[in-house]
Short mmCIF file of C-alpha atoms in Angstrom, two decimals:
data_model
loop_
_atom_site.label_atom_id
_atom_site.label_comp_id
_atom_site.label_asym_id
_atom_site.label_seq_id
_atom_site.Cartn_x
_atom_site.Cartn_y
_atom_site.Cartn_z
CA MET A 1 3.10 -28.99 -31.26
CA ALA A 2 6.44 -27.33 -32.07
CA THR A 3 7.97 -24.87 -34.53
CA ASP A 4 11.33 -25.09 -36.27
CA GLN A 5 14.01 -22.57 -35.35
CA VAL A 6 17.16 -22.05 -37.43
CA ASN A 7 20.26 -21.67 -35.27
CA GLY A 8 23.28 -19.52 -36.08
CA ASN A 9 25.27 -22.54 -37.32
CA GLY A 10 22.56 -23.49 -39.78
CA SER A 11 21.15 -26.37 -37.75
CA VAL A 12 17.45 -26.63 -37.06
CA SER A 13 15.98 -27.19 -33.61
CA GLU A 14 12.45 -27.45 -32.38
CA GLU A 15 11.01 -24.84 -30.03
CA PRO A 16 7.83 -25.75 -28.13
CA MET A 17 4.86 -23.53 -28.80
CA ASP A 18 3.07 -21.81 -25.95
CA THR A 19 -0.04 -23.93 -25.44
CA THR A 20 -1.29 -22.13 -22.34
CA GLU A 21 -5.07 -21.88 -22.49
CA VAL A 22 -6.49 -18.40 -22.06
CA THR A 23 -9.54 -18.20 -19.83
CA ARG A 24 -12.45 -16.44 -21.53
CA SER A 25 -15.60 -15.19 -19.88
CA GLU A 26 -19.17 -15.80 -20.99
CA HIS A 27 -19.16 -12.29 -22.46
CA PHE A 28 -16.50 -13.05 -25.09
CA PRO A 29 -18.83 -14.43 -27.82
CA ALA A 30 -21.09 -11.40 -27.48
CA LEU A 31 -18.11 -9.06 -27.87
CA LEU A 32 -17.18 -10.76 -31.13
CA GLU A 33 -20.79 -10.76 -32.35
CA ALA A 34 -20.89 -7.01 -31.70
CA GLY A 35 -18.29 -6.61 -34.44
CA LEU A 36 -15.33 -5.69 -32.27
CA PRO A 37 -11.87 -6.51 -33.61
CA GLN A 38 -10.42 -9.71 -32.16
CA ASN A 39 -7.69 -7.94 -30.19
CA VAL A 40 -10.13 -5.40 -28.72
CA ALA A 41 -12.59 -8.13 -27.73
CA GLU A 42 -9.77 -10.06 -26.05
CA LYS A 43 -8.65 -7.03 -24.03
CA LEU A 44 -12.18 -6.26 -22.88
CA ASP A 45 -12.75 -9.88 -21.97
CA GLU A 46 -9.58 -9.89 -19.89
CA LEU A 47 -11.13 -7.09 -17.83
CA TYR A 48 -14.27 -9.18 -17.29
CA VAL A 49 -12.17 -12.13 -16.12
CA ALA A 50 -10.06 -9.94 -13.83
CA ALA A 51 -13.19 -8.42 -12.27
CA ALA A 52 -14.61 -11.88 -11.60
CA ASP A 53 -11.40 -12.93 -9.83
CA LEU A 54 -11.20 -9.74 -7.75
CA LYS A 55 -11.21 -10.50 -4.03
CA ARG A 56 -13.36 -8.11 -2.01
CA TYR A 57 -13.29 -7.13 1.65
CA ILE A 58 -15.84 -5.09 3.61
CA VAL A 59 -14.37 -3.76 6.87
CA ARG A 60 -15.68 -1.36 9.49
CA ALA A 61 -13.59 1.77 10.10
CA GLY A 62 -11.31 1.30 13.09
CA ASP A 63 -11.03 -2.46 12.68
CA GLU A 64 -8.07 -4.50 11.41
CA VAL A 65 -7.94 -6.48 8.16
CA THR A 66 -5.47 -8.82 6.47
CA LEU A 67 -5.47 -8.73 2.66
CA SER A 68 -4.48 -12.09 1.21
CA PHE A 69 -1.83 -12.55 -1.48
CA VAL A 70 -3.59 -15.34 -3.36
CA ASN A 71 -0.80 -16.07 -5.87
CA VAL A 72 2.09 -16.08 -3.40
CA ILE A 73 5.12 -18.29 -4.10
CA HIS A 74 6.55 -19.65 -0.85
CA ASP A 75 10.25 -19.52 -1.65
CA GLN A 76 11.23 -16.05 -0.47
CA ASP A 77 12.93 -14.75 2.65
CA VAL A 78 10.69 -12.15 4.39
CA CYS A 79 8.95 -11.57 1.05
CA GLU A 80 11.90 -9.50 -0.18
CA SER A 81 10.75 -9.75 -3.81
CA THR A 82 7.11 -8.88 -3.09
CA LEU A 83 5.56 -5.55 -4.09
CA TRP A 84 2.30 -4.28 -2.56
CA ARG A 85 0.77 -1.21 -4.22
CA PHE A 86 -2.32 0.87 -3.36
CA TYR A 87 -4.67 2.63 -5.81
CA GLY A 88 -6.98 5.11 -4.09
CA SER A 89 -9.03 8.13 -5.08
CA ARG A 90 -6.46 10.68 -3.93
CA GLY A 91 -3.59 10.97 -6.34
CA PRO A 92 -1.40 8.35 -8.03
CA SER A 93 -0.73 4.82 -6.83
CA VAL A 94 1.46 4.34 -3.77
CA LYS A 95 4.00 1.61 -3.02
CA LEU A 96 3.30 0.17 0.42
CA PHE A 97 5.81 -2.68 0.62
CA GLU A 98 8.92 -3.25 -1.51
CA ASP A 99 12.32 -4.95 -1.09
CA GLY A 100 11.22 -6.42 2.22
CA GLN A 101 10.42 -3.01 3.71
CA ILE A 102 7.17 -1.23 4.57
CA HIS A 103 6.86 2.36 3.35
CA LYS A 104 7.86 4.68 6.21
CA ALA A 105 4.72 6.81 5.98
CA LYS A 106 2.57 3.71 6.60
CA SER A 107 4.82 1.74 8.93
CA ASP A 108 2.72 2.41 12.04
CA ARG A 109 -0.40 0.71 10.63
CA LEU A 110 0.92 -1.87 8.15
CA ARG A 111 2.49 -5.28 8.53
CA VAL A 112 3.36 -8.12 6.16
CA THR A 113 2.74 -11.70 7.28
CA GLU A 114 4.87 -14.78 6.64
CA ASN A 115 2.83 -15.60 3.54
CA CYS A 116 3.25 -12.03 2.26
CA SER A 117 -0.32 -10.97 3.02
CA LEU A 118 -0.83 -7.31 3.98
CA GLY A 119 -2.25 -6.38 7.38
CA ILE A 120 -3.81 -2.95 8.03
CA LYS A 121 -4.59 -1.69 11.54
CA LYS A 122 -7.19 0.95 12.41
CA VAL A 123 -8.73 1.06 8.93
CA THR A 124 -9.97 4.48 7.73
CA GLU A 125 -12.09 5.70 4.82
CA GLU A 126 -8.88 6.73 3.05
CA ASP A 127 -7.82 3.05 2.99
CA ALA A 128 -10.68 2.18 0.64
CA GLY A 129 -9.37 1.26 -2.79
CA VAL A 130 -7.59 -1.42 -4.80
CA TYR A 131 -4.50 -3.20 -3.50
CA THR A 132 -2.27 -5.18 -5.87
CA CYS A 133 0.55 -7.58 -5.08
CA ARG A 134 3.28 -9.06 -7.29
CA GLN A 135 6.34 -11.24 -6.79
CA PHE A 136 9.53 -10.97 -8.80
CA SER A 137 12.56 -13.16 -9.36
CA ARG A 138 16.09 -11.93 -8.63
CA SER A 139 16.40 -10.98 -12.29
CA GLY A 140 13.35 -8.71 -11.96
CA LYS A 141 10.93 -10.94 -13.88
CA GLN A 142 7.42 -11.25 -12.50
CA GLN A 143 6.98 -14.77 -11.14
CA SER A 144 3.25 -15.15 -10.58
CA PRO A 145 -0.01 -13.48 -11.68
CA GLU A 146 -0.82 -10.22 -9.95
CA SER A 147 -3.25 -10.46 -7.04
CA GLU A 148 -5.84 -7.70 -6.83
CA VAL A 149 -7.90 -6.91 -3.73
CA LEU A 150 -10.73 -4.39 -3.33
CA LEU A 151 -11.16 -2.95 0.17
CA ASN A 152 -14.49 -1.35 1.09
CA VAL A 153 -14.74 0.59 4.34
CA VAL A 154 -17.94 0.98 6.38
CA THR A 155 -18.17 4.10 8.55
CA MET A 156 -20.94 4.59 11.11
CA THR A 157 -21.52 7.73 13.18
CA GLU A 158 -24.09 9.05 15.64
CA HIS A 159 -24.73 12.79 16.05
CA GLN A 160 -27.25 14.45 18.37
CA VAL A 161 -28.45 18.06 18.40
CA ASN A 162 -31.04 18.76 21.10
CA ASP A 163 -33.77 16.15 20.58
CA GLU A 164 -32.66 15.15 17.09
CA VAL A 165 -30.31 12.21 16.56
CA THR A 166 -28.74 11.40 13.19
CA LEU A 167 -27.27 7.97 12.53
CA ASN A 168 -25.09 7.77 9.46
CA CYS A 169 -23.79 4.66 7.69
CA SER A 170 -21.54 4.94 4.64
CA VAL A 171 -19.61 2.50 2.46
CA SER A 172 -16.49 3.83 0.75
CA THR A 173 -15.16 1.98 -2.27
CA PHE A 174 -12.95 2.72 -5.24
CA ARG A 175 -14.98 1.40 -8.14
CA ASP A 176 -18.55 1.66 -9.40
CA CYS A 177 -21.06 1.57 -6.58
CA GLU A 178 -22.24 -2.01 -6.13
CA HIS A 179 -23.47 -1.86 -2.55
CA SER A 180 -26.95 -1.40 -1.20
CA VAL A 181 -26.96 -0.01 2.33
CA LYS A 182 -29.86 -0.65 4.67
CA TRP A 183 -30.69 -0.44 8.36
CA LEU A 184 -31.61 -3.48 10.43
CA LEU A 185 -33.65 -3.23 13.61
CA GLN A 186 -32.56 -5.95 16.06
CA GLY A 187 -31.16 -7.97 13.18
CA ARG A 188 -34.28 -7.78 11.02
CA ASP A 189 -35.00 -5.87 7.84
CA VAL A 190 -37.00 -2.77 8.79
CA ASP A 191 -38.58 -2.62 5.34
CA LYS A 192 -40.17 -6.04 5.69
CA ASP A 193 -40.56 -6.76 9.37
CA HIS A 194 -41.33 -3.44 11.07
CA ARG A 195 -44.59 -1.85 9.99
CA GLU A 196 -44.09 1.11 12.33
CA ILE A 197 -40.95 2.24 10.47
CA ASN A 198 -41.14 3.88 7.07
CA THR A 199 -38.20 4.00 4.68
CA SER A 200 -37.58 6.18 1.68
CA HIS A 201 -35.21 6.98 -1.15
CA PRO A 202 -33.60 10.44 -1.55
CA GLN A 203 -36.67 11.74 -3.34
CA SER A 204 -39.03 11.09 -0.43
CA SER A 205 -39.10 10.37 3.27
CA GLY A 206 -41.24 8.71 5.90
CA ASP A 207 -41.87 9.63 9.52
CA ALA A 208 -42.81 8.17 12.92
CA THR A 209 -41.96 8.69 16.60
CA THR A 210 -39.74 7.10 19.24
CA THR A 211 -39.67 7.26 23.04
CA GLY A 212 -35.90 6.83 23.32
CA THR A 213 -32.62 7.40 21.54
CA PRO A 214 -31.39 4.36 19.56
CA ALA A 215 -27.76 3.26 19.67
CA ILE A 216 -25.70 1.58 16.96
CA ASP A 217 -24.82 -1.98 18.01
CA GLU A 218 -23.37 -3.81 15.04
CA TRP A 219 -23.36 -4.07 11.25
CA THR A 220 -23.61 -7.05 8.96
CA SER A 221 -22.67 -7.88 5.37
CA GLU A 222 -24.91 -9.92 3.11
CA ASN A 223 -23.36 -11.75 0.14
CA ASN A 224 -20.69 -9.03 -0.07
CA LYS A 225 -23.31 -6.81 -1.66
CA GLY A 226 -24.80 -5.01 1.29
CA THR A 227 -24.14 -3.68 4.73
CA GLY A 228 -26.46 -2.76 7.51
CA ALA A 229 -26.69 -1.54 11.07
CA ASP A 230 -28.54 -3.00 14.01
CA CYS A 231 -30.22 -0.08 15.80
CA LYS A 232 -31.88 -0.90 19.12
CA HIS A 233 -34.17 1.40 21.09
CA PRO A 234 -36.31 1.19 24.26
CA GLU A 235 -39.74 -0.38 24.11
CA GLY A 236 -42.33 1.79 22.45
CA PRO A 237 -43.38 3.01 18.99
CA ALA A 238 -40.62 4.24 16.72
CA VAL A 239 -40.63 6.86 14.01
CA TRP A 240 -37.55 7.22 11.84
CA TRP A 241 -36.60 8.95 8.66
CA LEU A 242 -34.38 6.69 6.61
CA ILE A 243 -32.74 8.42 3.68
CA LEU A 244 -30.66 6.46 1.20
CA VAL A 245 -28.15 8.61 -0.65
CA SER A 246 -25.46 7.68 -3.14
CA VAL A 247 -22.64 10.21 -3.25
CA GLY A 248 -19.93 10.05 -5.92
CA LEU A 249 -16.60 11.70 -5.16
CA ALA A 250 -14.41 11.29 -8.26
CA ALA A 251 -13.47 7.61 -8.27
CA LEU A 252 -14.52 7.25 -4.62
CA ILE A 253 -18.08 6.09 -4.24
CA VAL A 254 -19.77 6.61 -0.89
CA THR A 255 -23.18 5.09 -0.23
CA VAL A 256 -24.87 6.73 2.74
CA VAL A 257 -27.84 5.82 4.88
CA THR A 258 -28.99 8.54 7.29
CA VAL A 259 -31.53 8.06 10.05
CA HIS A 260 -33.14 11.04 11.82
CA ILE A 261 -34.77 10.33 15.16
CA TRP A 262 -36.89 12.69 17.24
CA THR A 263 -37.33 11.75 20.92
CA ARG A 264 -40.41 12.62 22.93
CA ALA A 265 -41.19 12.39 26.60
CA LYS A 266 -43.62 9.64 27.54
CA GLY A 267 -47.16 10.83 27.54
CA GLU A 268 -46.50 13.80 25.27
CA GLY A 269 -49.41 14.53 23.05
CA SER A 270 -51.72 12.18 24.96
#
């Protein structure tokens, strides 16, 4: 389909109409049925679509990650027209890579690959947030859709005071909390597979005993919705307090699992 356009000399030429199909989510009909104006419903639906396309990473603090630029156009020299930007919880957005150069303040931990993906070394909690990437033509026009990546950072610590050991697991993210954090004992869900261990939410707690001090071995991610920790301990009964806490810090959401362990000498109380 085309429209007629009148030129300066009075002649008429045809200009093709933009027939690009706009992707709508399953929520769009409901937005219209709710009585929202068409333009408002379209804007809200664009947010739904963008959220569905958001690429998510869950990385343990101290590790390295490479954030993919999904919409990259492979016709640039050292990605000179690529812009990487970071949106975190502390202050305004920050440009990380522009005009073929990495920002000086981040140059020791960042790198850009041949396909313009962003690599981050020694990830920290402060790296949690949204990363966006765009490519521009020489005239300054954006060439491809913006890529958006959400980086979640898992931090695990172990702290001991006398006979009390506290294991802490937290997930830092930029947007609404969508992670459930749980502890795994030797790769198995303690809630379902270990009768000797009681778990609780912030409002309550369970107790038991252990003959040794557990150590954090590894963590796993399930369907990008959860993280866990594999805590191994010597043979013998175990008593833990598992406390699940959700802590909101402005836009930064931290989900915390804390485990308190009391160690006893063998034969105590017998």
